[in-house]
Amino acid sequence: MKILVTVKRVVDYNVKIRVKADGSGVELANVKMSMNPFDEISVEEALRLKEAGKADEVVVVSVGPAKAEETLRTALAMGADRAILVETEDQVEPLAVAKIVKGVAEVEQPGLIIVGKQAIDDDSNQTGQMLSALLGWAQGTFASKVEISDGKATVTREVDGGLQTIDIKLPAVVTTDLRLNEPRYASLPNIMKAKKKPLDRHTPADFGVDTTARLKVLKTEEPEGRKAGIKVKSVAELVEKLKVEAGVL
Ligand code: AMP
């Protein structure tokens, strides 16, 4: 079985985000970019399934600018076999990404597609669900455990009330949650080897997808800073402040 894994290039999670002066978006110039953390978890899971003999090839796909090649090379250095870059300078929204990945899946015919639960830049949490709907495949979202056997995946999902375990028929789409695994680091020899692994280039038009934005960003602003706290001397003072100043009692 082949596993297809989506990886997105996003602002590194350690970077303190700055909003552009004109409010049109966040500052991306000279900012460190990395693989979306949920996608690192997806790549790790695909590699573990391959190592356990449940898959024979791991293919990674990214939709983004030419520099997304670095992100794909990171996935190849972790151990993925092959990469596909669907190159565009547009900010591609989840629906267009899902349509492109559907096109890739039709060519690649994977038995499983592993998608991150959400991209930490747009926080949409939509791509995996849309992809499963477009393909007409089963979905197991927010996975914290995935087991493959007899043409099905048993997925333990993180839901509000705790954990839910479901069986889904393959081919399927699984989206990864934080507790699924601890992604490996790429070793230096593997980073060198990854430079020679195959990377195919396409454009959204190759899959008949128009990436023109359907959403209009009206304004981007920083969240209000938190006000400094104060210490109160007694419970009576606390109650007084909650009643009079905060107006919450
Ligand atoms: P989102 O729906 O935008 O929160 O993204 C959820 C997941 O979809 C991410 O973790 C990625 O696995 C995948 N994804 C979203 N955008 C892209 C992209 N441009 N290229 C590759 N994968 C993507």
Short mmCIF file of C-alpha atoms and ligand atoms in Angstrom, two decimals:
data_model
loop_
_atom_site.label_atom_id
_atom_site.label_comp_id
_atom_site.label_asym_id
_atom_site.label_seq_id
_atom_site.Cartn_x
_atom_site.Cartn_y
_atom_site.Cartn_z
CA MET A 1 0.00 0.00 0.00
CA LYS A 2 1.11 3.53 -0.78
CA ILE A 3 0.64 6.32 1.77
CA LEU A 4 0.27 9.92 0.61
CA VAL A 5 1.12 12.59 3.20
CA THR A 6 0.38 16.31 2.83
CA VAL A 7 2.95 18.76 4.18
CA LYS A 8 2.54 22.53 4.36
CA ARG A 9 5.26 25.16 4.71
CA VAL A 10 4.22 27.54 7.48
CA VAL A 11 5.78 30.14 9.78
CA ASP A 12 7.83 28.23 12.38
CA TYR A 13 5.87 27.71 15.60
CA ASN A 14 8.61 29.46 17.65
CA VAL A 15 8.35 32.71 15.71
CA LYS A 16 6.55 35.62 17.34
CA ILE A 17 4.06 36.60 14.65
CA ARG A 18 3.95 40.28 13.62
CA VAL A 19 1.03 41.84 11.83
CA LYS A 20 1.91 43.96 8.75
CA ALA A 21 1.65 47.70 9.33
CA ASP A 22 -1.24 48.01 6.85
CA GLY A 23 -3.19 45.15 8.50
CA SER A 24 -3.29 43.17 5.25
CA GLY A 25 -1.79 40.03 6.81
CA VAL A 26 1.16 38.79 8.85
CA GLU A 27 4.78 39.61 8.11
CA LEU A 28 6.42 36.78 6.16
CA ALA A 29 9.59 38.53 4.94
CA ASN A 30 12.74 37.15 6.61
CA VAL A 31 10.69 34.92 8.90
CA LYS A 32 11.77 31.34 9.65
CA MET A 33 9.48 28.84 7.88
CA SER A 34 9.15 25.14 8.76
CA MET A 35 6.96 22.11 8.20
CA ASN A 36 3.55 22.43 9.87
CA PRO A 37 3.96 20.51 13.18
CA PHE A 38 0.90 18.30 12.55
CA ASP A 39 2.41 17.32 9.20
CA GLU A 40 5.64 16.19 10.93
CA ILE A 41 3.41 13.89 12.96
CA SER A 42 1.76 12.65 9.72
CA VAL A 43 5.12 11.89 8.09
CA GLU A 44 6.27 10.06 11.24
CA GLU A 45 3.10 7.96 11.31
CA ALA A 46 3.45 7.02 7.64
CA LEU A 47 7.08 6.00 8.22
CA ARG A 48 6.11 3.90 11.24
CA LEU A 49 3.41 2.14 9.20
CA LYS A 50 5.98 1.45 6.49
CA GLU A 51 8.49 0.16 9.04
CA ALA A 52 5.79 -2.12 10.46
CA GLY A 53 5.29 -3.60 6.98
CA LYS A 54 1.83 -2.04 6.50
CA ALA A 55 2.92 0.21 3.61
CA ASP A 56 5.57 0.01 0.95
CA GLU A 57 5.91 3.62 -0.16
CA VAL A 58 5.52 7.03 1.46
CA VAL A 59 4.90 9.94 -0.93
CA VAL A 60 4.77 13.52 0.38
CA VAL A 61 2.96 16.36 -1.37
CA SER A 62 3.00 20.11 -0.82
CA VAL A 63 1.13 22.95 -2.48
CA GLY A 64 3.06 26.18 -2.27
CA PRO A 65 5.90 28.36 -3.50
CA ALA A 66 9.20 27.04 -4.91
CA LYS A 67 10.64 27.24 -1.38
CA ALA A 68 8.21 24.55 -0.23
CA GLU A 69 10.81 22.22 -1.75
CA GLU A 70 12.79 22.69 1.50
CA THR A 71 9.80 21.40 3.46
CA LEU A 72 9.48 18.40 1.16
CA ARG A 73 13.24 17.73 1.49
CA THR A 74 12.80 17.68 5.27
CA ALA A 75 10.13 15.01 4.88
CA LEU A 76 12.41 13.06 2.52
CA ALA A 77 15.22 13.36 5.08
CA MET A 78 12.91 11.93 7.75
CA GLY A 79 12.47 8.91 5.44
CA ALA A 80 9.75 9.57 2.85
CA ASP A 81 10.50 7.98 -0.52
CA ARG A 82 9.30 10.56 -3.02
CA ALA A 83 7.95 14.11 -3.14
CA ILE A 84 5.50 16.07 -5.27
CA LEU A 85 5.54 19.87 -5.33
CA VAL A 86 2.49 21.60 -6.75
CA GLU A 87 3.96 25.01 -7.28
CA THR A 88 2.05 28.28 -6.94
CA GLU A 89 2.78 31.68 -5.45
CA ASP A 90 -0.92 32.12 -4.51
CA GLN A 91 -2.09 31.74 -0.91
CA VAL A 92 -4.04 28.54 -1.51
CA GLU A 93 -7.20 28.02 0.54
CA PRO A 94 -8.15 24.60 1.99
CA LEU A 95 -10.75 23.82 -0.71
CA ALA A 96 -8.24 24.37 -3.53
CA VAL A 97 -5.59 22.32 -1.65
CA ALA A 98 -8.14 19.51 -1.20
CA LYS A 99 -9.00 19.59 -4.93
CA ILE A 100 -5.30 19.45 -5.87
CA VAL A 101 -4.56 16.58 -3.46
CA LYS A 102 -7.59 14.76 -4.87
CA GLY A 103 -5.98 15.12 -8.32
CA VAL A 104 -2.69 13.78 -6.98
CA ALA A 105 -4.52 10.87 -5.31
CA GLU A 106 -6.21 9.96 -8.58
CA VAL A 107 -2.80 9.61 -10.19
CA GLU A 108 -0.99 8.00 -7.23
CA GLN A 109 -3.82 5.74 -6.00
CA PRO A 110 -2.72 5.65 -2.33
CA GLY A 111 -4.46 3.33 0.15
CA LEU A 112 -4.26 6.00 2.85
CA ILE A 113 -3.84 9.78 2.88
CA ILE A 114 -2.54 11.31 6.10
CA VAL A 115 -3.29 15.02 6.56
CA GLY A 116 -2.52 17.27 9.53
CA LYS A 117 -5.46 18.20 11.75
CA GLN A 118 -4.79 21.87 11.07
CA ALA A 119 -2.23 24.23 9.62
CA ILE A 120 -0.90 26.50 12.36
CA ASP A 121 -0.98 29.55 10.08
CA ASP A 122 -4.64 29.64 9.00
CA ASP A 123 -5.96 27.24 11.70
CA SER A 124 -8.68 26.19 9.25
CA ASN A 125 -8.99 22.49 10.16
CA GLN A 126 -10.77 21.89 6.85
CA THR A 127 -8.47 20.32 4.26
CA GLY A 128 -8.67 16.66 5.39
CA GLN A 129 -12.44 16.74 5.75
CA MET A 130 -12.92 18.40 2.35
CA LEU A 131 -10.53 15.94 0.72
CA SER A 132 -12.41 12.96 2.10
CA ALA A 133 -15.71 14.41 0.85
CA LEU A 134 -14.32 15.15 -2.62
CA LEU A 135 -12.89 11.64 -2.95
CA GLY A 136 -15.91 9.97 -1.38
CA TRP A 137 -13.56 8.15 1.01
CA ALA A 138 -14.02 7.46 4.72
CA GLN A 139 -12.34 9.81 7.19
CA GLY A 140 -10.86 9.38 10.66
CA THR A 141 -10.13 12.84 12.03
CA PHE A 142 -8.01 13.91 15.05
CA ALA A 143 -6.26 10.53 15.27
CA SER A 144 -4.22 9.67 18.34
CA LYS A 145 -3.73 6.03 17.24
CA VAL A 146 -3.90 4.35 13.83
CA GLU A 147 -3.80 0.62 13.14
CA ILE A 148 -4.06 -0.94 9.70
CA SER A 149 -5.31 -4.47 9.05
CA ASP A 150 -7.46 -6.37 6.52
CA GLY A 151 -8.23 -3.41 4.28
CA LYS A 152 -9.35 -1.20 7.15
CA ALA A 153 -7.93 1.36 9.54
CA THR A 154 -8.81 1.39 13.23
CA VAL A 155 -8.54 5.01 14.31
CA THR A 156 -8.67 6.27 17.87
CA ARG A 157 -9.99 9.83 17.76
CA GLU A 158 -9.60 12.65 20.25
CA VAL A 159 -13.14 13.91 20.85
CA ASP A 160 -14.55 16.27 23.47
CA GLY A 161 -15.65 13.55 25.86
CA GLY A 162 -12.41 11.50 25.62
CA LEU A 163 -11.41 8.91 23.03
CA GLN A 164 -13.53 7.33 20.33
CA THR A 165 -12.38 4.31 18.30
CA ILE A 166 -13.74 3.74 14.81
CA ASP A 167 -13.10 1.30 11.97
CA ILE A 168 -12.94 2.82 8.50
CA LYS A 169 -12.61 1.08 5.16
CA LEU A 170 -9.52 1.81 3.07
CA PRO A 171 -8.81 3.88 1.05
CA ALA A 172 -9.35 6.58 3.63
CA VAL A 173 -8.23 9.97 4.87
CA VAL A 174 -6.83 10.26 8.40
CA THR A 175 -6.03 13.58 10.10
CA THR A 176 -3.41 13.61 12.84
CA ASP A 177 -3.63 15.00 16.36
CA LEU A 178 -0.77 15.92 18.67
CA ARG A 179 -0.68 12.76 20.79
CA LEU A 180 -0.32 10.37 17.83
CA ASN A 181 3.48 10.16 18.02
CA GLU A 182 6.75 12.03 18.60
CA PRO A 183 8.26 12.85 15.18
CA ARG A 184 11.88 11.83 14.56
CA TYR A 185 14.69 14.23 13.69
CA ALA A 186 16.41 13.78 10.35
CA SER A 187 20.03 12.67 10.71
CA LEU A 188 22.77 14.47 8.78
CA PRO A 189 23.45 11.52 6.42
CA ASN A 190 19.72 11.31 5.70
CA ILE A 191 19.57 15.07 4.99
CA MET A 192 22.36 14.54 2.42
CA LYS A 193 20.59 11.52 0.91
CA ALA A 194 17.31 13.44 0.70
CA LYS A 195 18.87 15.88 -1.77
CA LYS A 196 18.98 13.06 -4.33
CA LYS A 197 15.51 11.62 -3.73
CA PRO A 198 12.96 12.18 -6.54
CA LEU A 199 10.82 15.34 -6.48
CA ASP A 200 8.19 15.88 -9.20
CA ARG A 201 6.93 19.36 -10.01
CA HIS A 202 3.43 20.27 -11.09
CA THR A 203 1.15 23.29 -11.15
CA PRO A 204 -2.46 23.52 -9.91
CA ALA A 205 -3.52 23.78 -13.59
CA ASP A 206 -2.15 20.24 -14.16
CA PHE A 207 -5.01 19.09 -11.92
CA GLY A 208 -7.50 21.56 -13.41
CA VAL A 209 -7.67 23.56 -10.17
CA ASP A 210 -8.13 27.32 -10.03
CA THR A 211 -6.43 28.67 -6.88
CA THR A 212 -8.00 32.14 -7.01
CA ALA A 213 -9.00 33.11 -3.47
CA ARG A 214 -12.70 32.73 -2.62
CA LEU A 215 -12.33 34.46 0.73
CA LYS A 216 -11.45 38.12 1.19
CA VAL A 217 -9.36 39.08 4.22
CA LEU A 218 -10.83 42.32 5.50
CA LYS A 219 -8.37 43.02 8.30
CA THR A 220 -5.67 41.31 10.38
CA GLU A 221 -4.99 42.62 13.85
CA GLU A 222 -3.01 41.65 16.93
CA PRO A 223 -5.02 40.29 19.84
CA GLU A 224 -5.34 42.83 22.64
CA GLY A 225 -2.49 42.54 25.12
CA ARG A 226 -3.37 41.12 28.52
CA LYS A 227 -3.80 43.68 31.28
CA ALA A 228 -1.45 43.39 34.25
CA GLY A 229 -2.89 41.47 37.22
CA ILE A 230 -3.13 42.75 40.80
CA LYS A 231 -2.86 41.08 44.19
CA VAL A 232 -5.71 41.51 46.65
CA LYS A 233 -5.24 41.43 50.42
CA SER A 234 -8.38 39.57 51.41
CA VAL A 235 -11.32 37.54 50.14
CA ALA A 236 -13.59 40.49 50.96
CA GLU A 237 -11.51 42.75 48.70
CA LEU A 238 -11.61 40.11 45.92
CA VAL A 239 -15.40 39.84 46.12
CA GLU A 240 -15.71 43.63 46.16
CA LYS A 241 -13.53 43.97 43.03
CA LEU A 242 -15.37 41.19 41.21
CA LYS A 243 -18.68 42.93 41.98
CA VAL A 244 -17.77 46.56 41.43
CA GLU A 245 -14.84 46.63 39.00
CA ALA A 246 -15.25 43.44 36.94
CA GLY A 247 -19.04 43.36 37.28
CA VAL A 248 -19.05 39.57 37.10
CA LEU A 249 -20.88 38.83 40.40
P1 AMP B 1 -5.97 23.45 7.27
O1 AMP B 1 -7.23 22.82 6.80
O2 AMP B 1 -5.53 24.63 6.41
O3 AMP B 1 -5.96 23.77 8.74
O4 AMP B 1 -4.79 22.37 7.02
C1 AMP B 1 -4.89 21.05 7.51
C2 AMP B 1 -3.83 20.20 6.86
O5 AMP B 1 -4.02 20.21 5.44
C3 AMP B 1 -2.38 20.62 7.06
O6 AMP B 1 -1.85 20.10 8.27
C4 AMP B 1 -1.71 19.97 5.83
O7 AMP B 1 -1.47 18.59 6.06
C5 AMP B 1 -2.78 20.08 4.77
N1 AMP B 1 -2.54 21.28 3.96
C6 AMP B 1 -3.14 22.48 4.04
N2 AMP B 1 -2.62 23.35 3.15
C7 AMP B 1 -1.65 22.68 2.48
C8 AMP B 1 -0.73 22.99 1.45
N3 AMP B 1 -0.68 24.22 0.91
N4 AMP B 1 0.12 22.03 1.01
C9 AMP B 1 0.09 20.79 1.55
N5 AMP B 1 -0.74 20.42 2.54
C10 AMP B 1 -1.60 21.34 3.00
#
